Amino acid sequence: MKRRGLFYLQLGFTLLVCAFLVVPVFLSIMAGLTVNYFVGIESGLTLRWVMEVWNGYRDTIFLSIGLSLACLAVTLVIGVPAAYVLAKRQTALTRALEEMLVLPVAVPGLATALALIVTYGSLSGFRTSWAFILVGHVLFTLPFMVRSVLAVLSAIDLKTLEEGAASLGAGFWPRFRDIVLPNCRQGILAGSLMVVTLSMGEFNMTWLLHTPFTKTLPVGLADAYASLRLEIGSAYTLVFFLMIMPLLLALQAFAKPRPAKFVAEDAE
Amino acid sequence: MTDTGNKPVSIALTNCSKTFPDGTRALEPLDLAIHAGETVVFLGPSGCGKTTTLRIIAGLEEPDAGGKVLFDGVDVTHLPIEQRNVGMVFQSYALFPNMTVAGNIGYGLKIRKVPDAQIKARVSEMLAMMQITRLADRRIDQLSGGQRQRVALARAIAVRPRALLLDEPLTALDAKLRDTLRLEIDSLLRSLGITAIYVTHDQAEAMALGDRIVVMEHGRVAQIGKPREIYQRPATRFVAEFIGTMNRLTGSVSNGTFTCKAGGIAWPEAPSSATEILFRPEDIRVVESGEATGLKGTVAAAFFLGDRTRLFVDVGEAQPLVIESTARRDFSHGDRVGLAIDPRGLLVL
Amino acid sequence: MRHETRRLILLLLPAGIVFAAFFLLPMARLFFIGGSGKTGWAAYAAILTDSLYLDSLLSTMAVAAATTAATLVISGISGVFLQRHKFPGNALLVSMLTFPLAFPGVVIGFMVIMLAGRQGLIGQVTQALTGEKLVFAYTIAGLFMGYVYFSIPRTILTVMAAAEKLDPKLEEAARSLGASPWRVLLDVIIPGLKPAFISAGAICFATAVGAFGTAFTLAAKINVLPMVIYTEFTLSANIAMAAALSFVLGIVTWLVLAVARTAAGSSVAAAG
């Protein structure tokens, strides 16, 4: 009897936490689709606010998508090889490097952004281009790609697999192509989703790094929250949800462990 | 099925030692000659240097400066494994999870840029030889341990290597499967006629497979010889006790008799300095009552094993003697028994 | 072997160059700029000597500590519960609790406004009940709420992962020795989850100290360190002070994570 009571107490608590997280999302979606949120749903539903966002902030959406894809490309090209080296050579030096790579995540984005501005802000061609924001995003997301790939590479017996390939005649680059890359596919995929999602939502750095011509979606959101009516802010948030929803769902699907396969000894 | 293609290679190690970066000495300087086509088993407890030696031969490790590895007299010391054309079977199999069974077996040929049609033919041949044709398109995680073992063997042989190196290939399997596969590997190695080096810590495997056995201890070779020599004429105490079971008696020699606490053994050739003799369980037996006997002991424990009884007989030494008795007799704890030892099996080390 | 080392260096080089050029070098420059203002290197001491900065440092720490405590309690209870009891709808609850994982701070701030803002739900409910409209989104309480919102999803994931690895046999052993459920919780479950709590807590704390988006959305008037830095930089154009403050802020968050990593004995995956 006591046990069931405890169960329902915990369930109730968990439902409350869920409500805390989910209710504002619903409120904001409703607000974005309501003619007048202050009056309430009676005022009717409309797509007017969403259209206003589309007309006013379309560019931020495209810039954010472009930025996140560029960020993904860079982190793939520089992050995956780095993760491989870190997995392969476990020395004090590589461990220190791994620690350092995480610094841009540990250090507040504001600090990183300021550092970039005081160092490269005077290169006006660079400062005003979207590449300036890209640099910040790469710093911030690179550890996630590296860690994700590294986690997979550490979980498999990379050394023996490579020795196996070498014993069959495969040199360094064929091994990297045929054995290393295919076997860290899962990590690359999970890392890619993470990189795109984070780049899409990055604000702390981007707010300082952006210029009026390089506004990303979260920057536009902050603008809208500060200066426009609640319904437009909500509609804009709705657009953002729609964009990251597939990414988040994919990430969740990835986080689920695959059922372990049991293979019995066949009758041989 | 003698299509290894390449002629079997002879392998020689000269002055090969190995010190790891952390200072551990894994291998003392070693000289070793392996004849073309023979199967040599490296046997020893873990940490004895057997795997290190195999990895030096494979090209996965380089010996310390001064050491040389020769394949058919050609120095390959600094040649990495991918250029040595050896086939290797790993303890954990090292099968590529991103490829199918057929993909794994054909990988070495693909690296050698063999035309697709030939790869296909060779892969089918290997699948048929290992009796795993029906598994060709399976993923590795869908295979049982025994099946993985066969794929690993097929993959190593498919490239027609000059030598086949096997690192504890059966250790990960259960006992029954180990017996079956040991037999299969034996007939495979004989039919291929390939130079094979097999590392194991299991003396039964070593005895069954090796043309010669290299027993290793603490990074040194303790003895090299045919299985029978190793068993019957062990060179050191370590070899004697690592392989099979050894009984031990302490005492002294006088007038052609070895005398110990439990009695005397007539042994005309006894070296006068012997204070300890060793012998195998099969060289001692329990005598029937009435028969003349030199030794007497008390049964400490008796395990009925079906075809025989394993007796532990207390003779006043630190360790009881182990005796395999086939007598249809019901031994029990505390029985006094007479013992007879065949002096031909006695060793002094 | 030497060949291979050269190739590995080659593979590490691109990441190394990007990192050195765009993080290490700028951070070093930030450090020197911090000491180049009117007050020189004293700018670094100002965070402790100037009451304006000290106050904001203290309130930043306070809100971060409160966030960490609240998040750990909430996520601990729900995380262990969801890991232990598999009932229909469990997966849905887990999805809902982890869904806001990647919401940026600005969006979190907006969520707080939806709940506790001028037109928020809490205001409407309290007005209907008491006639008083409760609005706290634009204060430090709103910020606290936002940080908790932000931290719950990732903390629950960490707790669930750790709870999954707890050996249920330990609990059974404790119960077989006569321990009450309460003692089992204290003696077996909480010690087993401690490393996860330490690492998740450190991340909560570090992100709450360094986060900027939520505070920015809620109000410029909330006196936390990131807002002060922003104000110094944009409104006062006091770049040196902003640099000094953000460098110190960076050191603080890095230290928290480093200490937690040592304490937890396992790697702490930081997340912003």
mmCIF file of C-alpha atoms in Angstrom, chain A residues 156-157 159-185 258 261-268, chain B residues 55 60 81-82 86-88 90 92 94-99 104 107-108 110-112 134 139 141-148 150 155-156 159 173-174 177:
data_model
loop_
_atom_site.group_PDB
_atom_site.id
_atom_site.type_symbol
_atom_site.label_atom_id
_atom_site.label_comp_id
_atom_site.label_asym_id
_atom_site.label_seq_id
_atom_site.Cartn_x
_atom_site.Cartn_y
_atom_site.Cartn_z
ATOM 1 C CA ILE A 156 35.273 -0.461 -30.235
ATOM 2 C CA ASP A 157 38.631 -2.221 -30.218
ATOM 3 C CA LYS A 159 43.651 -1.000 -32.336
ATOM 4 C CA THR A 160 42.924 -4.649 -33.080
ATOM 5 C CA LEU A 161 40.589 -3.811 -35.951
ATOM 6 C CA GLU A 162 43.331 -1.739 -37.531
ATOM 7 C CA GLU A 163 45.888 -4.456 -36.913
ATOM 8 C CA GLY A 164 43.500 -6.885 -38.582
ATOM 9 C CA ALA A 165 43.254 -4.640 -41.621
ATOM 10 C CA ALA A 166 47.023 -4.121 -41.660
ATOM 11 C CA SER A 167 47.589 -7.873 -41.543
ATOM 12 C CA LEU A 168 45.523 -8.074 -44.726
ATOM 13 C CA GLY A 169 47.743 -5.531 -46.414
ATOM 14 C CA ALA A 170 45.921 -2.267 -45.771
ATOM 15 C CA GLY A 171 48.166 0.745 -45.203
ATOM 16 C CA PHE A 172 47.381 3.862 -43.160
ATOM 17 C CA TRP A 173 44.973 5.653 -45.489
ATOM 18 C CA PRO A 174 43.045 2.564 -46.668
ATOM 19 C CA ARG A 175 42.585 1.638 -43.001
ATOM 20 C CA PHE A 176 41.293 5.116 -42.207
ATOM 21 C CA ARG A 177 38.871 4.942 -45.136
ATOM 22 C CA ASP A 178 37.709 1.317 -44.865
ATOM 23 C CA ILE A 179 37.835 0.627 -41.146
ATOM 24 C CA VAL A 180 37.970 3.799 -39.063
ATOM 25 C CA LEU A 181 35.416 5.985 -40.830
ATOM 26 C CA PRO A 182 32.727 3.316 -41.370
ATOM 27 C CA ASN A 183 33.015 2.133 -37.786
ATOM 28 C CA CYS A 184 32.548 5.558 -36.259
ATOM 29 C CA ARG A 185 29.538 6.295 -38.485
ATOM 30 C CA ARG A 258 19.967 -0.424 -29.461
ATOM 31 C CA LYS A 261 21.678 -8.983 -29.793
ATOM 32 C CA PHE A 262 22.096 -12.383 -28.319
ATOM 33 C CA VAL A 263 23.730 -14.887 -30.597
ATOM 34 C CA ALA A 264 23.620 -18.471 -29.483
ATOM 35 C CA GLU A 265 26.227 -20.940 -30.583
ATOM 36 C CA ASP A 266 24.712 -22.565 -33.644
ATOM 37 C CA ALA A 267 24.805 -26.289 -33.904
ATOM 38 C CA GLU A 268 27.997 -26.564 -35.884
ATOM 39 C CA ARG B 55 53.794 -9.558 -32.972
ATOM 40 C CA LEU B 60 53.115 -5.238 -35.433
ATOM 41 C CA ILE B 81 52.772 -5.837 -41.262
ATOM 42 C CA GLU B 82 50.857 -4.625 -44.323
ATOM 43 C CA VAL B 86 51.269 -12.754 -43.466
ATOM 44 C CA GLY B 87 47.823 -13.927 -42.448
ATOM 45 C CA MET B 88 46.870 -13.232 -38.873
ATOM 46 C CA PHE B 90 43.506 -12.458 -33.526
ATOM 47 C CA SER B 92 39.289 -11.242 -30.443
ATOM 48 C CA ALA B 94 39.197 -8.363 -35.188
ATOM 49 C CA LEU B 95 36.441 -8.879 -37.743
ATOM 50 C CA PHE B 96 35.243 -5.636 -39.303
ATOM 51 C CA PRO B 97 31.733 -4.895 -38.021
ATOM 52 C CA ASN B 98 31.044 -2.617 -40.982
ATOM 53 C CA MET B 99 31.387 -5.461 -43.502
ATOM 54 C CA ASN B 104 35.625 -9.471 -44.444
ATOM 55 C CA TYR B 107 39.007 -7.423 -47.890
ATOM 56 C CA GLY B 108 42.651 -8.469 -48.219
ATOM 57 C CA LYS B 110 40.367 -5.917 -52.438
ATOM 58 C CA ILE B 111 43.359 -4.127 -50.922
ATOM 59 C CA ARG B 112 45.584 -6.069 -53.338
ATOM 60 C CA ARG B 134 25.240 -19.909 -45.783
ATOM 61 C CA ARG B 139 26.761 -9.123 -40.405
ATOM 62 C CA ASP B 141 27.254 -9.254 -34.888
ATOM 63 C CA GLN B 142 24.898 -11.954 -36.140
ATOM 64 C CA LEU B 143 27.553 -14.666 -35.781
ATOM 65 C CA SER B 144 28.339 -16.990 -32.912
ATOM 66 C CA GLY B 145 31.839 -17.262 -31.514
ATOM 67 C CA GLY B 146 32.668 -20.398 -33.461
ATOM 68 C CA GLN B 147 31.405 -18.863 -36.690
ATOM 69 C CA ARG B 148 33.478 -15.752 -36.108
ATOM 70 C CA ARG B 150 35.954 -19.587 -38.991
ATOM 71 C CA ARG B 155 39.949 -14.062 -44.025
ATOM 72 C CA ALA B 156 43.562 -14.712 -43.049
ATOM 73 C CA VAL B 159 45.137 -13.722 -49.361
ATOM 74 C CA LEU B 173 35.457 -20.159 -27.046
ATOM 75 C CA ASP B 174 33.915 -22.693 -24.693
ATOM 76 C CA LEU B 177 33.855 -25.935 -29.309
#
